[in-house]
């Protein structure tokens, strides 16, 4: 699908859009940058050498870090931005965005490393319509930079950084969701995925099932432990209330009236705590009900099924995010209301 890009002759007007303009056109796509540059960066050439050699070992070409092709960021260029201080998730997001909005010049969101042997011109910019001097017969080197997988591979590398603080982009979606949407778009454009793209889908799915979902489950267990802690605190409050109840003989209220008010307080407090437990149970039930809808870890061998597989995975995780967000809001509100009610109960018994 990317072979058509090899013979493109781009006009100046089509080659001026920078990545900054691309990000400004997307919702909440503003860039966070460091305000100062690190002084006297030592031996930046070692980062360049690391990126070029690492990408070459992966089978990619266009490994001169200032050369890209087919309007795509090369593996070496992405690695060089990582060495200059760009965080890995933000780097992958740039790959996804540029794959859907091509340009011959891309401006880095971080100040690129500089050295006497590799000046960057224009400042902090990469050319993406160059001719590669290291073309090979590798499938990952089809007419230069074959697709966004080269950029994503560069973002996964860990080059030596030169006293840079990592820079991240403001993101309203997770990097994993961005990659899923990118792959879905590639399938819609070409009808199929390349072998390297399928491998990336497999790694992405492994990360989802092996890292992302277990992290959410661990967070839920932590939340449940917090619920249990609050329940124990409330039990301690009950003990304190009972002690105060023994001293109510000197109060003007009658015991019957105070008991009625206290029982209503207990009912309200129990109701708020029940809301939180119910929210947790409903979320767990949703996970159990959706178990059959969880996408398989294995990428379909039949290319005609890949698009449906990606769409199913994207749909599931979007529904998962919405359900989990609703659960967290309900749980937080119940905790606040329960704390207020406990305070009110104490006030009624001592007032």
Coordinates of C-alpha atoms in Angstrom, one line a residue:
X1 CA 0.0 0.0 0.0
X2 CA 3.0 2.3 0.5
X3 CA 4.8 1.6 -2.7
X4 CA 2.9 4.4 -4.5
X5 CA 4.6 7.0 -2.4
X6 CA 8.1 6.2 -3.8
X7 CA 7.7 8.2 -7.0
X8 CA 5.8 11.2 -5.6
X9 CA 7.0 14.7 -6.7
X10 CA 5.7 17.0 -4.0
X11 CA 5.1 20.7 -4.7
X12 CA 6.4 23.3 -2.2
X13 CA 2.8 24.1 -1.2
X14 CA 2.1 20.5 -0.2
X15 CA 5.4 20.3 1.7
X16 CA 5.1 23.1 4.2
X17 CA 2.7 21.7 6.9
X18 CA 4.6 21.2 10.1
X19 CA 3.7 18.7 12.8
X20 CA 2.9 21.7 15.1
X21 CA 0.1 22.7 12.7
X22 CA -1.1 19.1 12.5
X23 CA -1.4 18.9 16.3
X24 CA -3.0 22.3 16.5
X25 CA -5.8 21.1 14.2
X26 CA -6.6 18.1 16.4
X27 CA -8.7 18.4 19.6
X28 CA -6.6 19.2 22.7
X29 CA -3.5 18.5 20.7
X30 CA -1.3 21.2 22.4
X31 CA 2.3 20.5 23.0
X32 CA 4.1 20.7 26.3
X33 CA 7.8 21.7 26.0
X34 CA 10.6 22.2 28.3
X35 CA 11.3 25.9 28.8
X36 CA 15.1 25.7 28.9
X37 CA 17.6 23.7 27.0
X38 CA 20.2 21.6 28.9
X39 CA 23.7 23.2 28.8
X40 CA 26.6 21.7 26.9
X41 CA 25.2 18.3 25.8
X42 CA 28.2 15.9 25.8
X43 CA 28.8 13.6 22.8
X44 CA 25.3 13.7 21.2
X45 CA 26.8 11.6 18.3
X46 CA 26.5 8.4 20.4
X47 CA 22.7 8.8 20.4
X48 CA 22.7 9.2 16.6
X49 CA 24.9 6.1 16.2
X50 CA 22.7 4.1 18.6
X51 CA 19.6 4.9 16.6
X52 CA 21.1 4.3 13.2
X53 CA 22.6 0.9 14.2
X54 CA 19.5 -0.2 16.1
X55 CA 17.1 0.5 13.3
X56 CA 19.4 -1.2 10.8
X57 CA 19.4 -4.3 13.0
X58 CA 15.6 -4.2 12.9
X59 CA 15.7 -4.3 9.1
X60 CA 14.7 -0.7 8.4
X61 CA 16.5 1.6 6.0
X62 CA 16.6 5.4 5.7
X63 CA 18.7 5.3 8.8
X64 CA 20.5 8.6 8.4
X65 CA 18.6 10.4 11.2
X66 CA 17.9 13.5 9.0
X67 CA 16.4 11.5 6.1
X68 CA 12.8 10.3 5.9
X69 CA 10.8 9.3 2.8
X70 CA 7.2 8.8 1.6
X71 CA 6.1 11.6 4.0
X72 CA 6.7 9.3 6.9
X73 CA 9.0 9.5 9.9
X74 CA 11.8 6.9 9.8
X75 CA 12.8 4.5 12.6
X76 CA 16.0 6.5 13.1
X77 CA 14.2 9.8 13.2
X78 CA 11.7 8.6 15.8
X79 CA 14.6 7.2 17.9
X80 CA 16.4 10.5 17.7
X81 CA 13.4 12.4 19.0
X82 CA 13.3 9.9 21.9
X83 CA 17.0 10.6 22.5
X84 CA 16.2 14.3 22.5
X85 CA 13.7 13.8 25.3
X86 CA 10.3 12.9 23.8
X87 CA 8.4 10.3 25.9
X88 CA 7.6 7.0 24.3
X89 CA 3.8 7.3 24.4
X90 CA 3.9 10.8 22.9
X91 CA 6.4 9.6 20.2
X92 CA 3.9 6.8 19.2
X93 CA 1.1 9.4 19.1
X94 CA 3.1 11.5 16.6
X95 CA 3.6 8.5 14.4
X96 CA -0.2 7.8 14.4
X97 CA -1.1 11.4 13.6
X98 CA 1.4 11.9 10.8
X99 CA 0.3 8.6 9.2
X100 CA -3.1 10.1 8.5
X101 CA -2.0 13.7 7.6
X102 CA 1.2 13.5 5.5
X103 CA 3.8 16.2 5.2
X104 CA 7.3 16.6 3.7
X105 CA 8.6 18.6 6.7
X106 CA 7.9 17.7 10.3
X107 CA 8.8 19.9 13.3
X108 CA 9.9 18.1 16.4
X109 CA 8.0 18.9 19.6
X110 CA 11.4 18.8 21.5
X111 CA 14.6 20.6 20.9
X112 CA 16.7 18.1 18.9
X113 CA 20.3 17.3 19.9
X114 CA 22.9 19.2 17.9
X115 CA 26.5 18.5 17.1
X116 CA 29.2 19.8 14.7
X117 CA 28.8 16.7 12.5
X118 CA 25.1 16.8 12.1
X119 CA 23.5 20.3 12.0
X120 CA 19.7 20.3 11.9
X121 CA 18.2 22.7 9.3
X122 CA 15.7 24.2 9.5
X123 CA 16.0 24.2 13.3
X124 CA 14.3 21.1 15.0
X125 CA 12.9 19.9 11.7
X126 CA 13.0 16.6 9.7
X127 CA 12.6 16.1 6.0
X128 CA 10.3 13.3 5.1
X129 CA 10.5 13.4 1.3
X130 CA 14.1 12.5 0.8
X131 CA 15.9 9.7 -1.1
X132 CA 17.4 7.0 1.1
X133 CA 21.0 5.9 0.4
X134 CA 20.8 2.6 2.2
X135 CA 17.9 0.8 0.4
X136 CA 17.8 -3.0 0.7
X137 CA 15.6 -5.9 -0.2
X138 CA 14.1 -6.1 3.3
X139 CA 10.3 -6.1 3.5
X140 CA 10.8 -3.3 6.0
X141 CA 12.6 -1.2 3.4
X142 CA 10.1 -1.0 0.6
X143 CA 11.0 2.1 -1.4
X144 CA 12.3 3.7 1.8
X145 CA 10.1 4.1 4.8
X146 CA 7.3 1.6 4.2
X147 CA 4.7 2.7 6.7
X148 CA 4.1 4.0 10.3
X149 CA 5.5 0.8 11.8
X150 CA 9.0 2.2 11.2
X151 CA 8.3 5.2 13.3
X152 CA 6.6 3.1 16.0
X153 CA 9.6 0.8 16.1
X154 CA 11.9 3.8 16.7
X155 CA 9.7 5.0 19.5
X156 CA 10.1 1.6 21.2
X157 CA 13.9 2.0 21.4
X158 CA 15.6 3.3 24.5
X159 CA 18.5 5.5 23.2
X160 CA 20.9 7.2 25.5
X161 CA 19.4 10.6 26.4
X162 CA 21.4 13.8 27.0
X163 CA 20.2 15.4 30.2
X164 CA 16.8 16.0 28.7
X165 CA 13.6 15.9 30.8
X166 CA 11.1 13.8 29.0
X167 CA 8.4 15.8 27.1
X168 CA 4.8 14.6 26.8
X169 CA 1.9 15.7 24.7
X170 CA -1.5 16.6 26.2
X171 CA -3.5 13.5 25.4
X172 CA -7.3 12.9 25.8
X173 CA -7.0 9.3 24.7
X174 CA -4.7 6.5 25.7
X175 CA -1.7 5.7 23.5
X176 CA -3.0 2.1 23.1
X177 CA -6.4 3.4 21.8
X178 CA -4.6 5.7 19.4
X179 CA -2.6 2.8 18.0
X180 CA -5.7 0.7 17.6
X181 CA -7.5 3.5 15.7
X182 CA -4.4 3.9 13.5
X183 CA -4.4 0.2 12.6
X184 CA -8.1 0.2 11.9
X185 CA -7.6 3.2 9.6
X186 CA -4.8 1.3 7.7
X187 CA -7.1 -1.7 7.2
X188 CA -9.9 0.5 5.8
X189 CA -7.4 2.2 3.4
X190 CA -5.7 -0.9 2.0
X191 CA -8.0 -3.8 3.0
X192 CA -5.1 -5.7 4.6
X193 CA -2.1 -5.3 6.9
X194 CA 1.5 -6.1 6.1
X195 CA 3.3 -8.8 8.1
X196 CA 5.1 -6.2 10.2
X197 CA 1.8 -4.4 10.9
X198 CA 0.2 -7.7 12.0
X199 CA 3.2 -8.3 14.3
X200 CA 2.5 -4.9 15.8
X201 CA -1.1 -5.7 16.3
X202 CA -0.1 -8.9 18.1
X203 CA 2.3 -7.0 20.4
X204 CA -0.4 -4.4 21.0
X205 CA -2.9 -7.0 22.0
X206 CA -0.4 -8.7 24.3
X207 CA 0.3 -5.4 26.0
X208 CA -3.4 -4.8 26.5
X209 CA -4.1 -8.3 28.0
X210 CA -0.8 -8.6 29.8
X211 CA -0.3 -5.0 31.2
X212 CA -3.2 -2.6 30.7
X213 CA -6.1 -4.8 31.9
X214 CA -4.2 -6.3 34.8
X215 CA -3.3 -2.7 35.9
X216 CA -7.0 -1.8 35.9
X217 CA -7.8 -4.9 37.8
X218 CA -5.1 -4.1 40.4
X219 CA -6.5 -0.6 40.7
X220 CA -10.0 -2.0 41.3
X221 CA -8.7 -4.3 44.0
X222 CA -7.0 -1.3 45.6
X223 CA -10.3 0.6 45.5
X224 CA -12.1 -2.3 47.1
X225 CA -9.5 -2.4 49.9
X226 CA -10.2 1.3 50.4
X227 CA -13.9 0.5 50.7
X228 CA -13.2 -2.1 53.4
X229 CA -11.0 0.4 55.2
X230 CA -13.8 3.0 55.2
X231 CA -16.2 0.3 56.5
X232 CA -13.9 -0.4 59.4
X233 CA -13.7 3.3 60.2
X234 CA -17.4 3.5 60.1
X235 CA -17.5 0.6 62.6
X236 CA -15.2 2.5 64.8
X237 CA -17.6 5.5 64.5
X238 CA -20.5 3.2 65.6
X239 CA -18.5 2.3 68.8
X240 CA -17.9 5.9 69.5
X241 CA -21.6 6.7 68.9
X242 CA -22.6 4.0 71.4
X243 CA -20.4 5.5 74.0
X244 CA -21.9 8.9 73.5
X245 CA -25.4 7.4 73.7
X246 CA -24.8 6.4 77.3
X247 CA -24.2 10.1 78.2
X248 CA -27.4 11.5 76.7
X249 CA -29.4 11.5 79.9
X250 CA -28.4 15.1 80.5
X251 CA -29.6 16.3 77.1
X252 CA -32.9 18.0 76.5
X253 CA -34.1 15.7 73.8
X254 CA -36.0 12.6 74.7
X255 CA -34.3 9.2 74.2
X256 CA -37.1 8.2 71.8
X257 CA -36.6 11.2 69.5
X258 CA -32.8 10.8 69.5
X259 CA -33.1 7.1 68.8
X260 CA -35.3 7.8 65.8
X261 CA -32.9 10.4 64.4
X262 CA -30.0 8.1 64.9
X263 CA -31.7 5.2 63.2
X264 CA -32.5 7.4 60.2
X265 CA -28.9 8.5 60.1
X266 CA -27.7 4.9 60.2
X267 CA -30.1 4.0 57.3
X268 CA -28.8 6.9 55.2
X269 CA -25.2 6.1 55.9
X270 CA -25.8 2.4 55.1
X271 CA -27.5 3.4 51.9
X272 CA -24.6 5.5 50.7
X273 CA -22.1 2.7 51.5
X274 CA -24.4 0.2 49.7
X275 CA -24.3 2.5 46.6
X276 CA -20.6 2.1 46.5
X277 CA -20.6 -1.6 47.0
X278 CA -23.4 -1.9 44.4
X279 CA -21.3 0.1 41.9
X280 CA -18.4 -2.2 42.4
X281 CA -20.6 -5.3 42.0
X282 CA -22.2 -3.9 38.9
X283 CA -18.8 -3.2 37.3
X284 CA -17.6 -6.7 38.2
X285 CA -20.8 -8.1 36.7
X286 CA -20.3 -6.1 33.6
X287 CA -16.8 -7.5 33.2
X288 CA -18.2 -11.1 33.6
X289 CA -21.0 -10.4 31.1
X290 CA -18.5 -9.0 28.6
X291 CA -16.1 -11.9 28.9
X292 CA -17.5 -13.5 25.8
X293 CA -17.0 -10.2 23.9
X294 CA -13.4 -9.8 24.9
X295 CA -11.3 -10.0 21.7
X296 CA -9.1 -13.0 21.2
X297 CA -5.4 -12.6 21.8
X298 CA -4.6 -14.2 18.5
X299 CA -4.6 -12.1 15.3
X300 CA -6.8 -13.8 12.6
X301 CA -4.8 -15.5 10.0
X302 CA -7.4 -14.7 7.4
X303 CA -6.8 -11.1 6.3
X304 CA -10.5 -10.5 5.6
X305 CA -11.2 -11.0 9.4
X306 CA -8.5 -8.6 10.7
X307 CA -10.6 -5.4 10.2
X308 CA -13.5 -6.9 12.1
X309 CA -11.2 -8.2 14.8
X310 CA -9.6 -4.7 15.3
X311 CA -13.1 -3.0 15.2
X312 CA -14.3 -5.5 17.9
X313 CA -11.3 -4.8 20.1
X314 CA -11.7 -1.1 19.7
X315 CA -15.5 -1.3 20.5
X316 CA -14.8 -3.4 23.6
X317 CA -12.2 -1.1 25.1
X318 CA -14.2 2.0 24.5
X319 CA -17.2 0.4 26.3
X320 CA -14.9 -0.7 29.0
X321 CA -13.5 2.9 29.5
X322 CA -17.1 4.3 29.7
X323 CA -18.3 1.7 32.2
X324 CA -15.2 2.1 34.4
X325 CA -15.5 5.9 34.4
X326 CA -19.2 5.7 35.4
X327 CA -18.2 3.2 38.2
X328 CA -15.5 5.6 39.6
X329 CA -17.8 8.6 39.6
X330 CA -20.6 6.7 41.5
X331 CA -18.1 5.3 43.9
X332 CA -16.5 8.7 44.7
X333 CA -19.8 10.4 45.2
X334 CA -21.0 7.6 47.6
X335 CA -17.8 8.0 49.7
X336 CA -18.2 11.8 50.0
X337 CA -21.9 11.4 51.0
X338 CA -21.1 8.7 53.5
X339 CA -18.4 10.8 55.2
X340 CA -20.8 13.7 55.4
X341 CA -23.5 11.5 56.9
X342 CA -21.0 10.1 59.5
X343 CA -20.2 13.7 60.5
X344 CA -23.9 14.5 60.8
X345 CA -24.5 11.4 62.9
X346 CA -21.8 12.4 65.3
X347 CA -23.2 15.9 65.5
X348 CA -26.7 14.6 66.4
X349 CA -25.4 12.4 69.2
X350 CA -23.2 15.2 70.8
X351 CA -25.3 18.3 69.9

